[in-house]
Amino acid sequence: MIFAANLKCNHTRSSFLEYASVLNNFLKNRKSCENSDEIFVFPTSSAFLEGDFVFNQGAQNFYPVKNGSFTGEIGSEILDEFGIKTVLIGHSERRALGESNEFLKAKFEFAKKNGYKIIFCIGESDITYMNASTKRFLKSQLEGLDLEYENLNLAYEPIWAIGTGRSAKISEISEVLDFLRTFTDAPLLYGGSVNLSNISEILSVKNCDGVLVGSASLDVNNFINLINYKKG
Ligand code: 13P
């Protein structure tokens, strides 16, 4: 299973150092049979860590260049310095800041050219959901992307479920992931108010290969409890 923590604009460099060390110790001491899980953490870029960690450190954002005159942006040279080989693309919170499908496609192509693992996020608004246009909309968000890219993971995150405490229903997650499976063999994740009380049901959905977690991952012990959900 894939467990991904998107820390968004939370944690300082020093608090993330503590977070990473607790998580790393937990993962190092797991039984080897549990180590087939893939663990990703996306900290803020000022908290990127150097060194060897058992989890994959990823970037919440980057600009599709190696370096150059792009004020305030983060190019691949900067990610390389931290050994970061995983990127999040298409999160609705970045789309809301103006990242268009065209721009996301450019980020995707750049990440693919450089061999990065991609977690590509898609998800509909509450209005699209209420209009029963979810599938059509999700399909449009995938247009022009190489869905056969070997390092692709696709995350379905309905916008109305993010940070609201109201996850999508299991039947809805199941229907959407079955739909997405018709386009790609990439691992499929669900995100949107995943917590300890719903993770087990969500991960039992046939085409669900993992979760992308915001709020419930901010406390490292909560995130560890999610990874340990079978023991709960
Ligand atoms: P929440 O888990 O807080 O709903 O956030 C989900 C998310 O946006 C992960 O990328």
PDB file of N, CA and C in Angstrom, residues 59-163:
ATOM      1  N   ALA A  59       8.479  16.574  -3.370  1.00  0.00           N
ATOM      2  CA  ALA A  59       8.271  18.023  -3.451  1.00  0.00           C
ATOM      3  C   ALA A  59       6.807  18.317  -3.750  1.00  0.00           C
ATOM      4  N   GLN A  60       6.238  19.226  -2.952  1.00  0.00           N
ATOM      5  CA  GLN A  60       4.841  19.622  -3.182  1.00  0.00           C
ATOM      6  C   GLN A  60       4.723  20.423  -4.467  1.00  0.00           C
ATOM      7  N   ASN A  61       5.837  21.072  -4.847  1.00  0.00           N
ATOM      8  CA  ASN A  61       5.807  21.956  -6.004  1.00  0.00           C
ATOM      9  C   ASN A  61       7.204  22.072  -6.617  1.00  0.00           C
ATOM     10  N   PHE A  62       7.252  22.405  -7.890  1.00  0.00           N
ATOM     11  CA  PHE A  62       8.516  22.688  -8.571  1.00  0.00           C
ATOM     12  C   PHE A  62       8.163  23.417  -9.859  1.00  0.00           C
ATOM     13  N   TYR A  63       9.172  24.025 -10.451  1.00  0.00           N
ATOM     14  CA  TYR A  63       8.978  24.691 -11.735  1.00  0.00           C
ATOM     15  C   TYR A  63       9.706  23.857 -12.788  1.00  0.00           C
ATOM     16  N   PRO A  64       9.100  23.657 -13.956  1.00  0.00           N
ATOM     17  CA  PRO A  64       9.678  22.698 -14.908  1.00  0.00           C
ATOM     18  C   PRO A  64      10.928  23.200 -15.641  1.00  0.00           C
ATOM     19  N   VAL A  65      11.934  23.511 -14.865  1.00  0.00           N
ATOM     20  CA  VAL A  65      13.245  23.892 -15.411  1.00  0.00           C
ATOM     21  C   VAL A  65      14.320  23.340 -14.472  1.00  0.00           C
ATOM     22  N   LYS A  66      15.561  23.310 -14.994  1.00  0.00           N
ATOM     23  CA  LYS A  66      16.672  22.927 -14.121  1.00  0.00           C
ATOM     24  C   LYS A  66      17.004  24.102 -13.195  1.00  0.00           C
ATOM     25  N   ASN A  67      17.137  25.289 -13.788  1.00  0.00           N
ATOM     26  CA  ASN A  67      17.398  26.521 -13.041  1.00  0.00           C
ATOM     27  C   ASN A  67      17.097  27.691 -13.975  1.00  0.00           C
ATOM     28  N   GLY A  68      17.256  28.904 -13.510  1.00  0.00           N
ATOM     29  CA  GLY A  68      17.052  30.043 -14.408  1.00  0.00           C
ATOM     30  C   GLY A  68      16.366  31.212 -13.746  1.00  0.00           C
ATOM     31  N   SER A  69      15.940  32.169 -14.570  1.00  0.00           N
ATOM     32  CA  SER A  69      15.367  33.412 -14.048  1.00  0.00           C
ATOM     33  C   SER A  69      13.871  33.245 -13.801  1.00  0.00           C
ATOM     34  N   PHE A  70      13.538  32.569 -12.737  1.00  0.00           N
ATOM     35  CA  PHE A  70      12.129  32.327 -12.384  1.00  0.00           C
ATOM     36  C   PHE A  70      11.987  32.611 -10.896  1.00  0.00           C
ATOM     37  N   THR A  71      11.800  33.880 -10.600  1.00  0.00           N
ATOM     38  CA  THR A  71      11.815  34.333  -9.211  1.00  0.00           C
ATOM     39  C   THR A  71      10.856  33.538  -8.326  1.00  0.00           C
ATOM     40  N   GLY A  72      11.387  33.049  -7.255  1.00  0.00           N
ATOM     41  CA  GLY A  72      10.562  32.360  -6.259  1.00  0.00           C
ATOM     42  C   GLY A  72      10.284  30.898  -6.559  1.00  0.00           C
ATOM     43  N   GLU A  73      10.795  30.415  -7.692  1.00  0.00           N
ATOM     44  CA  GLU A  73      10.478  29.032  -8.065  1.00  0.00           C
ATOM     45  C   GLU A  73      11.597  28.061  -7.665  1.00  0.00           C
ATOM     46  N   ILE A  74      11.288  26.773  -7.779  1.00  0.00           N
ATOM     47  CA  ILE A  74      12.231  25.720  -7.398  1.00  0.00           C
ATOM     48  C   ILE A  74      12.462  24.821  -8.598  1.00  0.00           C
ATOM     49  N   GLY A  75      13.677  24.823  -9.116  1.00  0.00           N
ATOM     50  CA  GLY A  75      14.002  23.991 -10.269  1.00  0.00           C
ATOM     51  C   GLY A  75      14.539  22.632  -9.843  1.00  0.00           C
ATOM     52  N   SER A  76      14.773  21.776 -10.847  1.00  0.00           N
ATOM     53  CA  SER A  76      15.168  20.395 -10.525  1.00  0.00           C
ATOM     54  C   SER A  76      16.550  20.315  -9.881  1.00  0.00           C
ATOM     55  N   GLU A  77      17.418  21.312 -10.197  1.00  0.00           N
ATOM     56  CA  GLU A  77      18.750  21.315  -9.585  1.00  0.00           C
ATOM     57  C   GLU A  77      18.636  21.396  -8.055  1.00  0.00           C
ATOM     58  N   ILE A  78      17.639  22.141  -7.614  1.00  0.00           N
ATOM     59  CA  ILE A  78      17.438  22.297  -6.156  1.00  0.00           C
ATOM     60  C   ILE A  78      16.907  20.991  -5.564  1.00  0.00           C
ATOM     61  N   LEU A  79      15.984  20.357  -6.285  1.00  0.00           N
ATOM     62  CA  LEU A  79      15.456  19.068  -5.790  1.00  0.00           C
ATOM     63  C   LEU A  79      16.572  18.028  -5.746  1.00  0.00           C
ATOM     64  N   ASP A  80      17.415  18.050  -6.784  1.00  0.00           N
ATOM     65  CA  ASP A  80      18.500  17.062  -6.859  1.00  0.00           C
ATOM     66  C   ASP A  80      19.425  17.151  -5.649  1.00  0.00           C
ATOM     67  N   GLU A  81      19.630  18.362  -5.190  1.00  0.00           N
ATOM     68  CA  GLU A  81      20.553  18.544  -4.059  1.00  0.00           C
ATOM     69  C   GLU A  81      20.072  17.784  -2.822  1.00  0.00           C
ATOM     70  N   PHE A  82      18.750  17.595  -2.747  1.00  0.00           N
ATOM     71  CA  PHE A  82      18.179  16.864  -1.604  1.00  0.00           C
ATOM     72  C   PHE A  82      17.825  15.430  -1.976  1.00  0.00           C
ATOM     73  N   GLY A  83      18.244  15.016  -3.156  1.00  0.00           N
ATOM     74  CA  GLY A  83      17.945  13.645  -3.586  1.00  0.00           C
ATOM     75  C   GLY A  83      16.459  13.409  -3.809  1.00  0.00           C
ATOM     76  N   ILE A  84      15.718  14.474  -4.082  1.00  0.00           N
ATOM     77  CA  ILE A  84      14.261  14.332  -4.256  1.00  0.00           C
ATOM     78  C   ILE A  84      13.947  13.855  -5.666  1.00  0.00           C
ATOM     79  N   LYS A  85      13.239  12.748  -5.730  1.00  0.00           N
ATOM     80  CA  LYS A  85      12.909  12.145  -7.021  1.00  0.00           C
ATOM     81  C   LYS A  85      11.406  11.901  -7.139  1.00  0.00           C
ATOM     82  N   THR A  86      10.635  12.531  -6.278  1.00  0.00           N
ATOM     83  CA  THR A  86       9.176  12.375  -6.310  1.00  0.00           C
ATOM     84  C   THR A  86       8.530  13.758  -6.261  1.00  0.00           C
ATOM     85  N   VAL A  87       7.537  13.966  -7.121  1.00  0.00           N
ATOM     86  CA  VAL A  87       6.866  15.271  -7.139  1.00  0.00           C
ATOM     87  C   VAL A  87       5.345  15.108  -7.180  1.00  0.00           C
ATOM     88  N   LEU A  88       4.710  16.064  -6.535  1.00  0.00           N
ATOM     89  CA  LEU A  88       3.247  16.151  -6.565  1.00  0.00           C
ATOM     90  C   LEU A  88       2.891  17.128  -7.686  1.00  0.00           C
ATOM     91  N   ILE A  89       1.967  16.760  -8.528  1.00  0.00           N
ATOM     92  CA  ILE A  89       1.540  17.665  -9.613  1.00  0.00           C
ATOM     93  C   ILE A  89       0.011  17.681  -9.645  1.00  0.00           C
ATOM     94  N   GLY A  90      -0.558  18.871  -9.833  1.00  0.00           N
ATOM     95  CA  GLY A  90      -1.994  18.966 -10.070  1.00  0.00           C
ATOM     96  C   GLY A  90      -2.857  19.045  -8.832  1.00  0.00           C
ATOM     97  N   HIS A  91      -2.240  19.250  -7.663  1.00  0.00           N
ATOM     98  CA  HIS A  91      -3.082  19.350  -6.463  1.00  0.00           C
ATOM     99  C   HIS A  91      -4.072  20.507  -6.638  1.00  0.00           C
ATOM    100  N   SER A  92      -5.287  20.297  -6.167  1.00  0.00           N
ATOM    101  CA  SER A  92      -6.329  21.317  -6.390  1.00  0.00           C
ATOM    102  C   SER A  92      -5.969  22.653  -5.750  1.00  0.00           C
ATOM    103  N   GLU A  93      -5.169  22.605  -4.674  1.00  0.00           N
ATOM    104  CA  GLU A  93      -4.795  23.879  -4.038  1.00  0.00           C
ATOM    105  C   GLU A  93      -3.825  24.667  -4.908  1.00  0.00           C
ATOM    106  N   ARG A  94      -3.064  23.994  -5.768  1.00  0.00           N
ATOM    107  CA  ARG A  94      -2.193  24.709  -6.708  1.00  0.00           C
ATOM    108  C   ARG A  94      -2.971  25.090  -7.975  1.00  0.00           C
ATOM    109  N   ARG A  95      -3.895  24.238  -8.361  1.00  0.00           N
ATOM    110  CA  ARG A  95      -4.750  24.613  -9.499  1.00  0.00           C
ATOM    111  C   ARG A  95      -5.505  25.900  -9.143  1.00  0.00           C
ATOM    112  N   ALA A  96      -5.961  25.993  -7.886  1.00  0.00           N
ATOM    113  CA  ALA A  96      -6.720  27.172  -7.450  1.00  0.00           C
ATOM    114  C   ALA A  96      -5.856  28.434  -7.484  1.00  0.00           C
ATOM    115  N   LEU A  97      -4.539  28.253  -7.417  1.00  0.00           N
ATOM    116  CA  LEU A  97      -3.630  29.408  -7.486  1.00  0.00           C
ATOM    117  C   LEU A  97      -3.297  29.763  -8.932  1.00  0.00           C
ATOM    118  N   GLY A  98      -3.876  29.036  -9.874  1.00  0.00           N
ATOM    119  CA  GLY A  98      -3.714  29.425 -11.286  1.00  0.00           C
ATOM    120  C   GLY A  98      -2.956  28.441 -12.149  1.00  0.00           C
ATOM    121  N   GLU A  99      -2.595  27.264 -11.643  1.00  0.00           N
ATOM    122  CA  GLU A  99      -1.886  26.298 -12.489  1.00  0.00           C
ATOM    123  C   GLU A  99      -2.897  25.637 -13.440  1.00  0.00           C
ATOM    124  N   SER A 100      -2.738  25.927 -14.718  1.00  0.00           N
ATOM    125  CA  SER A 100      -3.683  25.457 -15.738  1.00  0.00           C
ATOM    126  C   SER A 100      -3.348  24.037 -16.169  1.00  0.00           C
ATOM    127  N   ASN A 101      -4.261  23.400 -16.874  1.00  0.00           N
ATOM    128  CA  ASN A 101      -3.990  22.069 -17.414  1.00  0.00           C
ATOM    129  C   ASN A 101      -2.743  22.085 -18.298  1.00  0.00           C
ATOM    130  N   GLU A 102      -2.593  23.160 -19.081  1.00  0.00           N
ATOM    131  CA  GLU A 102      -1.419  23.267 -19.974  1.00  0.00           C
ATOM    132  C   GLU A 102      -0.122  23.290 -19.175  1.00  0.00           C
ATOM    133  N   PHE A 103      -0.124  24.095 -18.137  1.00  0.00           N
ATOM    134  CA  PHE A 103       1.073  24.214 -17.305  1.00  0.00           C
ATOM    135  C   PHE A 103       1.350  22.888 -16.589  1.00  0.00           C
ATOM    136  N   LEU A 104       0.289  22.243 -16.126  1.00  0.00           N
ATOM    137  CA  LEU A 104       0.462  20.959 -15.430  1.00  0.00           C
ATOM    138  C   LEU A 104       1.025  19.906 -16.385  1.00  0.00           C
ATOM    139  N   LYS A 105       0.615  20.010 -17.628  1.00  0.00           N
ATOM    140  CA  LYS A 105       1.134  19.085 -18.637  1.00  0.00           C
ATOM    141  C   LYS A 105       2.647  19.317 -18.821  1.00  0.00           C
ATOM    142  N   ALA A 106       3.040  20.576 -18.807  1.00  0.00           N
ATOM    143  CA  ALA A 106       4.472  20.897 -18.943  1.00  0.00           C
ATOM    144  C   ALA A 106       5.240  20.366 -17.728  1.00  0.00           C
ATOM    145  N   LYS A 107       4.649  20.471 -16.553  1.00  0.00           N
ATOM    146  CA  LYS A 107       5.311  19.938 -15.350  1.00  0.00           C
ATOM    147  C   LYS A 107       5.430  18.414 -15.455  1.00  0.00           C
ATOM    148  N   PHE A 108       4.357  17.799 -15.924  1.00  0.00           N
ATOM    149  CA  PHE A 108       4.332  16.339 -16.082  1.00  0.00           C
ATOM    150  C   PHE A 108       5.445  15.898 -17.042  1.00  0.00           C
ATOM    151  N   GLU A 109       5.520  16.579 -18.196  1.00  0.00           N
ATOM    152  CA  GLU A 109       6.513  16.203 -19.208  1.00  0.00           C
ATOM    153  C   GLU A 109       7.931  16.368 -18.679  1.00  0.00           C
ATOM    154  N   PHE A 110       8.148  17.448 -17.963  1.00  0.00           N
ATOM    155  CA  PHE A 110       9.480  17.701 -17.403  1.00  0.00           C
ATOM    156  C   PHE A 110       9.827  16.622 -16.370  1.00  0.00           C
ATOM    157  N   ALA A 111       8.865  16.307 -15.518  1.00  0.00           N
ATOM    158  CA  ALA A 111       9.103  15.292 -14.480  1.00  0.00           C
ATOM    159  C   ALA A 111       9.367  13.938 -15.131  1.00  0.00           C
ATOM    160  N   LYS A 112       8.625  13.652 -16.186  1.00  0.00           N
ATOM    161  CA  LYS A 112       8.803  12.374 -16.879  1.00  0.00           C
ATOM    162  C   LYS A 112      10.190  12.319 -17.541  1.00  0.00           C
ATOM    163  N   LYS A 113      10.545  13.405 -18.196  1.00  0.00           N
ATOM    164  CA  LYS A 113      11.854  13.446 -18.879  1.00  0.00           C
ATOM    165  C   LYS A 113      12.998  13.210 -17.885  1.00  0.00           C
ATOM    166  N   ASN A 114      12.784  13.650 -16.662  1.00  0.00           N
ATOM    167  CA  ASN A 114      13.836  13.518 -15.649  1.00  0.00           C
ATOM    168  C   ASN A 114      13.643  12.301 -14.742  1.00  0.00           C
ATOM    169  N   GLY A 115      12.692  11.446 -15.111  1.00  0.00           N
ATOM    170  CA  GLY A 115      12.523  10.184 -14.388  1.00  0.00           C
ATOM    171  C   GLY A 115      11.918  10.290 -13.001  1.00  0.00           C
ATOM    172  N   TYR A 116      11.288  11.418 -12.691  1.00  0.00           N
ATOM    173  CA  TYR A 116      10.692  11.552 -11.354  1.00  0.00           C
ATOM    174  C   TYR A 116       9.473  10.649 -11.197  1.00  0.00           C
ATOM    175  N   LYS A 117       9.268  10.211  -9.984  1.00  0.00           N
ATOM    176  CA  LYS A 117       8.013   9.574  -9.643  1.00  0.00           C
ATOM    177  C   LYS A 117       6.996  10.707  -9.505  1.00  0.00           C
ATOM    178  N   ILE A 118       5.840  10.529 -10.105  1.00  0.00           N
ATOM    179  CA  ILE A 118       4.820  11.591 -10.079  1.00  0.00           C
ATOM    180  C   ILE A 118       3.604  11.100  -9.304  1.00  0.00           C
ATOM    181  N   ILE A 119       3.115  11.922  -8.384  1.00  0.00           N
ATOM    182  CA  ILE A 119       1.755  11.700  -7.888  1.00  0.00           C
ATOM    183  C   ILE A 119       0.912  12.810  -8.507  1.00  0.00           C
ATOM    184  N   PHE A 120       0.110  12.446  -9.471  1.00  0.00           N
ATOM    185  CA  PHE A 120      -0.691  13.432 -10.201  1.00  0.00           C
ATOM    186  C   PHE A 120      -2.094  13.446  -9.611  1.00  0.00           C
ATOM    187  N   CYS A 121      -2.545  14.637  -9.194  1.00  0.00           N
ATOM    188  CA  CYS A 121      -3.840  14.750  -8.509  1.00  0.00           C
ATOM    189  C   CYS A 121      -4.924  15.280  -9.446  1.00  0.00           C
ATOM    190  N   ILE A 122      -6.073  14.665  -9.336  1.00  0.00           N
ATOM    191  CA  ILE A 122      -7.245  15.155 -10.051  1.00  0.00           C
ATOM    192  C   ILE A 122      -8.422  15.139  -9.073  1.00  0.00           C
ATOM    193  N   GLY A 123      -9.452  15.908  -9.384  1.00  0.00           N
ATOM    194  CA  GLY A 123     -10.613  15.912  -8.493  1.00  0.00           C
ATOM    195  C   GLY A 123     -11.574  17.008  -8.869  1.00  0.00           C
ATOM    196  N   GLU A 124     -12.850  16.744  -8.634  1.00  0.00           N
ATOM    197  CA  GLU A 124     -13.884  17.679  -9.062  1.00  0.00           C
ATOM    198  C   GLU A 124     -14.351  18.582  -7.912  1.00  0.00           C
ATOM    199  N   SER A 125     -14.933  19.710  -8.291  1.00  0.00           N
ATOM    200  CA  SER A 125     -15.503  20.637  -7.301  1.00  0.00           C
ATOM    201  C   SER A 125     -16.862  20.106  -6.839  1.00  0.00           C
ATOM    202  N   ASP A 126     -17.425  20.738  -5.817  1.00  0.00           N
ATOM    203  CA  ASP A 126     -18.746  20.321  -5.338  1.00  0.00           C
ATOM    204  C   ASP A 126     -19.823  20.543  -6.408  1.00  0.00           C
ATOM    205  N   ILE A 127     -19.662  21.597  -7.214  1.00  0.00           N
ATOM    206  CA  ILE A 127     -20.682  21.878  -8.247  1.00  0.00           C
ATOM    207  C   ILE A 127     -20.665  20.780  -9.313  1.00  0.00           C
ATOM    208  N   THR A 128     -19.456  20.412  -9.746  1.00  0.00           N
ATOM    209  CA  THR A 128     -19.332  19.330 -10.739  1.00  0.00           C
ATOM    210  C   THR A 128     -19.897  18.035 -10.165  1.00  0.00           C
ATOM    211  N   TYR A 129     -19.614  17.804  -8.893  1.00  0.00           N
ATOM    212  CA  TYR A 129     -20.115  16.599  -8.216  1.00  0.00           C
ATOM    213  C   TYR A 129     -21.651  16.608  -8.193  1.00  0.00           C
ATOM    214  N   MET A 130     -22.219  17.746  -7.831  1.00  0.00           N
ATOM    215  CA  MET A 130     -23.689  17.821  -7.727  1.00  0.00           C
ATOM    216  C   MET A 130     -24.358  17.714  -9.095  1.00  0.00           C
ATOM    217  N   ASN A 131     -23.617  18.123 -10.130  1.00  0.00           N
ATOM    218  CA  ASN A 131     -24.160  18.009 -11.488  1.00  0.00           C
ATOM    219  C   ASN A 131     -23.941  16.630 -12.089  1.00  0.00           C
ATOM    220  N   ALA A 132     -23.418  15.727 -11.291  1.00  0.00           N
ATOM    221  CA  ALA A 132     -23.126  14.362 -11.758  1.00  0.00           C
ATOM    222  C   ALA A 132     -22.214  14.360 -12.980  1.00  0.00           C
ATOM    223  N   SER A 133     -21.263  15.317 -13.013  1.00  0.00           N
ATOM    224  CA  SER A 133     -20.343  15.400 -14.159  1.00  0.00           C
ATOM    225  C   SER A 133     -18.932  14.977 -13.769  1.00  0.00           C
ATOM    226  N   THR A 134     -18.811  14.286 -12.649  1.00  0.00           N
ATOM    227  CA  THR A 134     -17.474  13.953 -12.130  1.00  0.00           C
ATOM    228  C   THR A 134     -16.612  13.227 -13.157  1.00  0.00           C
ATOM    229  N   LYS A 135     -17.135  12.150 -13.741  1.00  0.00           N
ATOM    230  CA  LYS A 135     -16.288  11.340 -14.622  1.00  0.00           C
ATOM    231  C   LYS A 135     -15.831  12.135 -15.846  1.00  0.00           C
ATOM    232  N   ARG A 136     -16.769  12.866 -16.433  1.00  0.00           N
ATOM    233  CA  ARG A 136     -16.408  13.660 -17.613  1.00  0.00           C
ATOM    234  C   ARG A 136     -15.294  14.650 -17.254  1.00  0.00           C
ATOM    235  N   PHE A 137     -15.449  15.272 -16.079  1.00  0.00           N
ATOM    236  CA  PHE A 137     -14.465  16.263 -15.653  1.00  0.00           C
ATOM    237  C   PHE A 137     -13.098  15.620 -15.395  1.00  0.00           C
ATOM    238  N   LEU A 138     -13.103  14.478 -14.707  1.00  0.00           N
ATOM    239  CA  LEU A 138     -11.821  13.819 -14.402  1.00  0.00           C
ATOM    240  C   LEU A 138     -11.120  13.408 -15.695  1.00  0.00           C
ATOM    241  N   LYS A 139     -11.912  12.933 -16.641  1.00  0.00           N
ATOM    242  CA  LYS A 139     -11.327  12.535 -17.932  1.00  0.00           C
ATOM    243  C   LYS A 139     -10.657  13.742 -18.595  1.00  0.00           C
ATOM    244  N   SER A 140     -11.298  14.892 -18.483  1.00  0.00           N
ATOM    245  CA  SER A 140     -10.717  16.093 -19.109  1.00  0.00           C
ATOM    246  C   SER A 140      -9.411  16.488 -18.411  1.00  0.00           C
ATOM    247  N   GLN A 141      -9.312  16.206 -17.116  1.00  0.00           N
ATOM    248  CA  GLN A 141      -8.066  16.555 -16.409  1.00  0.00           C
ATOM    249  C   GLN A 141      -6.902  15.638 -16.803  1.00  0.00           C
ATOM    250  N   LEU A 142      -7.233  14.507 -17.426  1.00  0.00           N
ATOM    251  CA  LEU A 142      -6.185  13.547 -17.796  1.00  0.00           C
ATOM    252  C   LEU A 142      -5.733  13.707 -19.242  1.00  0.00           C
ATOM    253  N   GLU A 143      -6.442  14.565 -19.972  1.00  0.00           N
ATOM    254  CA  GLU A 143      -6.154  14.684 -21.402  1.00  0.00           C
ATOM    255  C   GLU A 143      -4.713  15.120 -21.665  1.00  0.00           C
ATOM    256  N   GLY A 144      -4.080  14.431 -22.604  1.00  0.00           N
ATOM    257  CA  GLY A 144      -2.731  14.825 -23.010  1.00  0.00           C
ATOM    258  C   GLY A 144      -1.629  14.305 -22.104  1.00  0.00           C
ATOM    259  N   LEU A 145      -1.972  13.572 -21.049  1.00  0.00           N
ATOM    260  CA  LEU A 145      -0.937  13.047 -20.151  1.00  0.00           C
ATOM    261  C   LEU A 145      -0.587  11.619 -20.556  1.00  0.00           C
ATOM    262  N   ASP A 146       0.664  11.257 -20.371  1.00  0.00           N
ATOM    263  CA  ASP A 146       1.084   9.896 -20.673  1.00  0.00           C
ATOM    264  C   ASP A 146       0.710   8.996 -19.491  1.00  0.00           C
ATOM    265  N   LEU A 147      -0.447   8.360 -19.601  1.00  0.00           N
ATOM    266  CA  LEU A 147      -0.953   7.558 -18.480  1.00  0.00           C
ATOM    267  C   LEU A 147      -0.264   6.204 -18.396  1.00  0.00           C
ATOM    268  N   GLU A 148       0.651   5.980 -19.337  1.00  0.00           N
ATOM    269  CA  GLU A 148       1.440   4.736 -19.266  1.00  0.00           C
ATOM    270  C   GLU A 148       2.824   4.985 -18.688  1.00  0.00           C
ATOM    271  N   TYR A 149       3.075   6.210 -18.291  1.00  0.00           N
ATOM    272  CA  TYR A 149       4.385   6.523 -17.700  1.00  0.00           C
ATOM    273  C   TYR A 149       4.625   5.612 -16.487  1.00  0.00           C
ATOM    274  N   GLU A 150       5.764   4.949 -16.502  1.00  0.00           N
ATOM    275  CA  GLU A 150       5.995   3.886 -15.510  1.00  0.00           C
ATOM    276  C   GLU A 150       6.085   4.393 -14.067  1.00  0.00           C
ATOM    277  N   ASN A 151       6.438   5.665 -13.881  1.00  0.00           N
ATOM    278  CA  ASN A 151       6.569   6.186 -12.512  1.00  0.00           C
ATOM    279  C   ASN A 151       5.381   7.046 -12.102  1.00  0.00           C
ATOM    280  N   LEU A 152       4.249   6.778 -12.730  1.00  0.00           N
ATOM    281  CA  LEU A 152       3.061   7.578 -12.419  1.00  0.00           C
ATOM    282  C   LEU A 152       2.212   6.923 -11.324  1.00  0.00           C
ATOM    283  N   ASN A 153       1.721   7.761 -10.407  1.00  0.00           N
ATOM    284  CA  ASN A 153       0.657   7.388  -9.468  1.00  0.00           C
ATOM    285  C   ASN A 153      -0.436   8.429  -9.664  1.00  0.00           C
ATOM    286  N   LEU A 154      -1.665   7.997  -9.625  1.00  0.00           N
ATOM    287  CA  LEU A 154      -2.765   8.932  -9.853  1.00  0.00           C
ATOM    288  C   LEU A 154      -3.597   9.038  -8.570  1.00  0.00           C
ATOM    289  N   ALA A 155      -3.795  10.276  -8.101  1.00  0.00           N
ATOM    290  CA  ALA A 155      -4.561  10.455  -6.856  1.00  0.00           C
ATOM    291  C   ALA A 155      -5.891  11.131  -7.152  1.00  0.00           C
ATOM    292  N   TYR A 156      -6.973  10.485  -6.746  1.00  0.00           N
ATOM    293  CA  TYR A 156      -8.297  11.088  -6.877  1.00  0.00           C
ATOM    294  C   TYR A 156      -8.617  11.803  -5.570  1.00  0.00           C
ATOM    295  N   GLU A 157      -8.710  13.127  -5.668  1.00  0.00           N
ATOM    296  CA  GLU A 157      -9.005  13.934  -4.477  1.00  0.00           C
ATOM    297  C   GLU A 157     -10.163  14.881  -4.789  1.00  0.00           C
ATOM    298  N   PRO A 158     -11.399  14.469  -4.475  1.00  0.00           N
ATOM    299  CA  PRO A 158     -12.505  15.403  -4.708  1.00  0.00           C
ATOM    300  C   PRO A 158     -12.305  16.661  -3.857  1.00  0.00           C
ATOM    301  N   ILE A 159     -12.414  17.826  -4.492  1.00  0.00           N
ATOM    302  CA  ILE A 159     -12.100  19.079  -3.786  1.00  0.00           C
ATOM    303  C   ILE A 159     -12.998  19.252  -2.568  1.00  0.00           C
ATOM    304  N   TRP A 160     -14.258  18.823  -2.712  1.00  0.00           N
ATOM    305  CA  TRP A 160     -15.227  19.010  -1.629  1.00  0.00           C
ATOM    306  C   TRP A 160     -14.931  18.112  -0.420  1.00  0.00           C
ATOM    307  N   ALA A 161     -14.040  17.169  -0.607  1.00  0.00           N
ATOM    308  CA  ALA A 161     -13.708  16.268   0.515  1.00  0.00           C
ATOM    309  C   ALA A 161     -12.403  16.662   1.189  1.00  0.00           C
ATOM    310  N   ILE A 162     -11.689  17.618   0.602  1.00  0.00           N
ATOM    311  CA  ILE A 162     -10.376  17.986   1.153  1.00  0.00           C
ATOM    312  C   ILE A 162     -10.543  18.919   2.345  1.00  0.00           C
ATOM    313  N   GLY A 163     -10.022  18.485   3.470  1.00  0.00           N
ATOM    314  CA  GLY A 163     -10.007  19.334   4.668  1.00  0.00           C
ATOM    315  C   GLY A 163     -11.371  19.601   5.255  1.00  0.00           C
TER     316      GLY A 163
END
